[in-house]
Short mmCIF file of C-alpha atoms in Angstrom, two decimals:
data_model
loop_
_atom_site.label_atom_id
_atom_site.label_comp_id
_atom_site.label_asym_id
_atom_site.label_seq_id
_atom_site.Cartn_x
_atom_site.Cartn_y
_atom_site.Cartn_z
CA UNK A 1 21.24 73.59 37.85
CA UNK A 2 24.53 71.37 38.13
CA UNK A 3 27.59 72.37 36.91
CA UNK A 4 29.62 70.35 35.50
CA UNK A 5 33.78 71.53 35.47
CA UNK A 6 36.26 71.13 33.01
CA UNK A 7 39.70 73.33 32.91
CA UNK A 8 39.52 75.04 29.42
CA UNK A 9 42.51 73.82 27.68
CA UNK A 10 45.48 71.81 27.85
CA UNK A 11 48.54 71.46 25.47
CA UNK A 12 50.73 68.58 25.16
CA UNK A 13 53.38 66.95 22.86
CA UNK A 14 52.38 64.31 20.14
CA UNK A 15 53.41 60.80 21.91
CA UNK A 16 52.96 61.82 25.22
CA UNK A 17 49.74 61.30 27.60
CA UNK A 18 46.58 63.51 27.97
CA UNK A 19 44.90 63.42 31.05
CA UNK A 20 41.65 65.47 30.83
CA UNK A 21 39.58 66.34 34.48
CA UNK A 22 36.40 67.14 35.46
CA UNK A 23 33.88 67.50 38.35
CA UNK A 24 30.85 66.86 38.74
CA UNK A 25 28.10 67.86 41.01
CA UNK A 26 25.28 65.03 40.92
CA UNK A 27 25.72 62.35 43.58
CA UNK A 28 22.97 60.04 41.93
CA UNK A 29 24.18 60.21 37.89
CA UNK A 30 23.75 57.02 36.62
CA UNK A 31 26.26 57.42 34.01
CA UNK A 32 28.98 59.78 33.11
CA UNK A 33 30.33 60.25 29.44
CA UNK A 34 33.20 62.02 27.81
CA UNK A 35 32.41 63.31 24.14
CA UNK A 36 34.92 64.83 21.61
CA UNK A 37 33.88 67.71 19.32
CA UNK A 38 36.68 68.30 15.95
CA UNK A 39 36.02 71.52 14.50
CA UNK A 40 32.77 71.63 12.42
CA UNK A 41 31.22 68.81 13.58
CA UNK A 42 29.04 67.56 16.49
CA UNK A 43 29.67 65.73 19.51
CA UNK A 44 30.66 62.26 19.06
CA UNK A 45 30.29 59.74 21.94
CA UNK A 46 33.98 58.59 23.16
CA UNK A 47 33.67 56.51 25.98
CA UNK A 48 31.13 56.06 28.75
CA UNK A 49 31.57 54.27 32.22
CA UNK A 50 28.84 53.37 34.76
CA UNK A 51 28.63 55.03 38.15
CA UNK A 52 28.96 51.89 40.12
CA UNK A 53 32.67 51.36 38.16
CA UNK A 54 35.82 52.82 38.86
CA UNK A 55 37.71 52.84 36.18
CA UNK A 56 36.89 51.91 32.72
CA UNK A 57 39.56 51.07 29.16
CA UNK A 58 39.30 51.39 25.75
CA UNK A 59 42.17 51.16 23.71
CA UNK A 60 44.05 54.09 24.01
CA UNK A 61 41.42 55.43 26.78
CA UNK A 62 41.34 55.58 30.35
CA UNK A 63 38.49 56.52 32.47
CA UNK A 64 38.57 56.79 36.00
CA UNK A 65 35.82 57.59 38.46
CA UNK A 66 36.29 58.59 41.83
CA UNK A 67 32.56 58.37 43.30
CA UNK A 68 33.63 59.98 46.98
CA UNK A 69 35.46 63.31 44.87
CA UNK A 70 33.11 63.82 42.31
CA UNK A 71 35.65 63.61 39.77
CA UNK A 72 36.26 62.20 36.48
CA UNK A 73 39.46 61.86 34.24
CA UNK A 74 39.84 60.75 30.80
CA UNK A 75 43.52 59.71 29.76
CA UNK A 76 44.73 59.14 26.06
CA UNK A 77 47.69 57.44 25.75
CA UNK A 78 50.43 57.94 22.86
CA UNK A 79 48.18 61.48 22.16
CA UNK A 80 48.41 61.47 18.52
CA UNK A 81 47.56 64.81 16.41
CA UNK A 82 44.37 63.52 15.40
CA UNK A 83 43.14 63.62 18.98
CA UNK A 84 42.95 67.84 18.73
CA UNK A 85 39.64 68.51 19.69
CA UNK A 86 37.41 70.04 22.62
CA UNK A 87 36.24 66.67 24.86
CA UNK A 88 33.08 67.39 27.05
CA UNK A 89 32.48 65.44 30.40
CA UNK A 90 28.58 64.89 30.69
CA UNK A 91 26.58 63.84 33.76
CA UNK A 92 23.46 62.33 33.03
CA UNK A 93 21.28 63.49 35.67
CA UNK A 94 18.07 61.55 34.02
CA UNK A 95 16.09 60.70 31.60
CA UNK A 96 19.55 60.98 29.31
CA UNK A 97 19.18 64.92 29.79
CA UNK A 98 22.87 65.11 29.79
CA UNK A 99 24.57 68.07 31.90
CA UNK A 100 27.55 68.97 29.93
CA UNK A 101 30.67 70.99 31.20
CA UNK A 102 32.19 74.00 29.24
CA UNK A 103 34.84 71.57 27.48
CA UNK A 104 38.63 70.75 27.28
CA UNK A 105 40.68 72.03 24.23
CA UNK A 106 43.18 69.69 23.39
CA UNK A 107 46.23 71.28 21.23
CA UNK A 108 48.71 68.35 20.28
CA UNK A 109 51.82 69.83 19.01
CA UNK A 110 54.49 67.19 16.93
CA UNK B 1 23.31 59.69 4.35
CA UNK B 2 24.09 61.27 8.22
CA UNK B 3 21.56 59.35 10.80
CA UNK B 4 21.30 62.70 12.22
CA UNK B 5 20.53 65.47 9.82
CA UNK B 6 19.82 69.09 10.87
CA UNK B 7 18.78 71.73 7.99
CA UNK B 8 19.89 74.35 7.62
CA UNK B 9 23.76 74.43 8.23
CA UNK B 10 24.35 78.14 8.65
CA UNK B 11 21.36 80.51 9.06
CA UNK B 12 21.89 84.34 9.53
CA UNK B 13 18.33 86.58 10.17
CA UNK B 14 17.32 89.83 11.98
CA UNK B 15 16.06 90.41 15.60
CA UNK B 16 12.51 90.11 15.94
CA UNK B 17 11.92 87.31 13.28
CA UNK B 18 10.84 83.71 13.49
CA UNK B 19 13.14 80.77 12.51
CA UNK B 20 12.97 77.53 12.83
CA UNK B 21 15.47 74.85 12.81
CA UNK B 22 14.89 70.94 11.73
CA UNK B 23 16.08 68.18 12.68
CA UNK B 24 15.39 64.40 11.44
CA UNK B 25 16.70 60.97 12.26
CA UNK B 26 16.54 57.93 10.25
CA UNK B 27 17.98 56.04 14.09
CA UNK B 28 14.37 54.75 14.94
CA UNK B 29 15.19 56.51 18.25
CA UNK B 30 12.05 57.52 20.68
CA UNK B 31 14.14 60.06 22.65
CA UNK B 32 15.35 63.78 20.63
CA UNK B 33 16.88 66.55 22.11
CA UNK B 34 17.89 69.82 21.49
CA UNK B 35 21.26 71.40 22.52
CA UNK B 36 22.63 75.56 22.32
CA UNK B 37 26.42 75.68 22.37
CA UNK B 38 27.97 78.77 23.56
CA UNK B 39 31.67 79.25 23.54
CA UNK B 40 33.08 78.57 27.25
CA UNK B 41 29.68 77.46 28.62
CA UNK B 42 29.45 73.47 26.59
CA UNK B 43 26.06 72.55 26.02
CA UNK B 44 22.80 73.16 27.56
CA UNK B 45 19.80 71.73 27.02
CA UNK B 46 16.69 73.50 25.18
CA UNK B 47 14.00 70.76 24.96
CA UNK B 48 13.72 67.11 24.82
CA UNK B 49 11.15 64.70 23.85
CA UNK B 50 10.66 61.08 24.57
CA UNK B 51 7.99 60.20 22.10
CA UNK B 52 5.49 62.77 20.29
CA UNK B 53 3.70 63.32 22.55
CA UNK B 54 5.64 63.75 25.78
CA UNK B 55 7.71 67.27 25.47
CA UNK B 56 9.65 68.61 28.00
CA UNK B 57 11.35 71.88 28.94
CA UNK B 58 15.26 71.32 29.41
CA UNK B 59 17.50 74.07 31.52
CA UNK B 60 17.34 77.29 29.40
CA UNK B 61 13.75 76.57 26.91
CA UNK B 62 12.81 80.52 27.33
CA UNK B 63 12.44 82.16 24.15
CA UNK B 64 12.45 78.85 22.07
CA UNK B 65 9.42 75.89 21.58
CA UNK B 66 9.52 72.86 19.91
CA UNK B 67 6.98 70.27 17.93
CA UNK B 68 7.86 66.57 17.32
CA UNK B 69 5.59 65.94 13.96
CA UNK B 70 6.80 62.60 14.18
CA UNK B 71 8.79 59.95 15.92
CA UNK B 72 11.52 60.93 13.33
CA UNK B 73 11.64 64.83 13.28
CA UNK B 74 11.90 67.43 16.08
CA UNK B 75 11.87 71.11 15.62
CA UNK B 76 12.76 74.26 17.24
CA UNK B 77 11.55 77.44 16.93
CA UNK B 78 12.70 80.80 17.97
CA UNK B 79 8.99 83.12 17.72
CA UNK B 80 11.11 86.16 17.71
CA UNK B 81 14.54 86.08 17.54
CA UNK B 82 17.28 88.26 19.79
CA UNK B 83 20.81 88.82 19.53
CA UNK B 84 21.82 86.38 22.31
CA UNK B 85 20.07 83.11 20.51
CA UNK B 86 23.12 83.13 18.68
CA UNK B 87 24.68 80.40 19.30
CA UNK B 88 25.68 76.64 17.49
CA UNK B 89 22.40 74.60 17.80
CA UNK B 90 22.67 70.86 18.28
CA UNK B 91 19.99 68.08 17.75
CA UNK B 92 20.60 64.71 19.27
CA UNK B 93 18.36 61.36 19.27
CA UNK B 94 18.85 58.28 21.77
CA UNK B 95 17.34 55.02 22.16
CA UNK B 96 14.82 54.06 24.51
CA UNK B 97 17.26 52.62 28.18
CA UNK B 98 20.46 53.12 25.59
CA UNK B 99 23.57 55.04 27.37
CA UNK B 100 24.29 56.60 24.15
CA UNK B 101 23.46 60.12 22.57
CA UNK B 102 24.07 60.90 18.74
CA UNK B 103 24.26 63.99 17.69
CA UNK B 104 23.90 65.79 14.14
CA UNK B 105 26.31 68.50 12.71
CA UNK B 106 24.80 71.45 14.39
CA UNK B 107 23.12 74.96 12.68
CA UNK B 108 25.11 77.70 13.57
CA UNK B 109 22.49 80.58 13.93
CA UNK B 110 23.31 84.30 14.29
CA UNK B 111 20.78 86.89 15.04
CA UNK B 112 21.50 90.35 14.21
#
């Protein structure tokens, strides 16, 4: 199957920016989704951003696709301690049978 | 009330026996899936199911099966249960051409 890459963890200081990568292996994904996961709880749907787009915002989030790489970022501005969490990059490689990658902890410190 | 509801939360049971997890949605979603979340590996997919009676195997369905009794509830069951099924268990529902996948708590399952 795919495999969808995400570095493991990253640490940053409360105020500053996050920028979160991943790869991805399926030229023909349709769409491509980052998801957060707090502790206890299931995956909640961040942001999303269409395969024909390059980069997409939301408020505090940044999403930029680059098609030719494979590779996907997700940047939160101001990173508040709130935003602590694993994020997941997702590929959906059809039929919304999403191909997940192993996750990014994100450890905010004040 | 959680759109999403998987029972039960936390379920601990021996090798060799049969469990089954639930999972209902009160979305009005066609599409269900079911998710196993390992530490360092994310999510892979068990099983998904676009109405009840279209089932299909995801990446890793050996060892589990699933019924969809109705549009609203999708189950998976582990016939005999090993050591290596343990693992955080996530059901998710979608909407028929939506982007969007919801997702419910999770059952965290250890086999011993």
């Amino acid at each position: 199957g795919e495999d969808v890459e995400q570095s493991l963890f990253l640490s940053v200081r409360e105020g500053d920016s996050s920028v979160i990568n991943c790869t991805y292996t399926d030229s023909s994904s349709t769409y491509l989704y980052w998801y957060k996961q707090e502790p206890g709880a299931g995956l909640q749907l961040l942001t999303y951003i269409f395969s024909n787009m390059d980069m997409k915002q939301d408020q505090r989030l940044t999403v930029l696709l680059n098609k030719k790489d494979k590779h996907l970022s997700l940047r939160i501005a101001d990173t508040q301690t709130g935003d602590s969490a694993i994020y997941f990059c997702a590929e959906d490689t059809g039929r919304r049978a999403l191909t997940f990658g192993s996750g990014t902890r994100l450890q905010v410190q004040p | 009330d959680a759109d999403v509801t998987q029972t039960p939360r936390n379920r601990i049971t021996k090798t060799g026996k049969r469990i089954m997890l639930e999972c209902s949605q009160t979305k009005g979603h066609d599409r269900m899936y079911w998710y196993r979340q390992d530490p360092g590996l994310g999510l892979r997919l068990i099983y998904y199911s676009f109405d009840v009676k279209d089932i299909n195997k995801g990446e890793i369905s050996d060892g589990y099966s699933v019924s969809r009794q109705a549009q609203a509830k999708f189950s998976l069951s582990l016939e005999s249960a090993i050591p290596n099924q343990t693992a955080l268990y996530f059901c998710a529902t979608g909407d028929r051409g939506g982007e969007k996948l919801f997702f419910g708590s999770g059952t965290q399952l250890s086999v011993l």
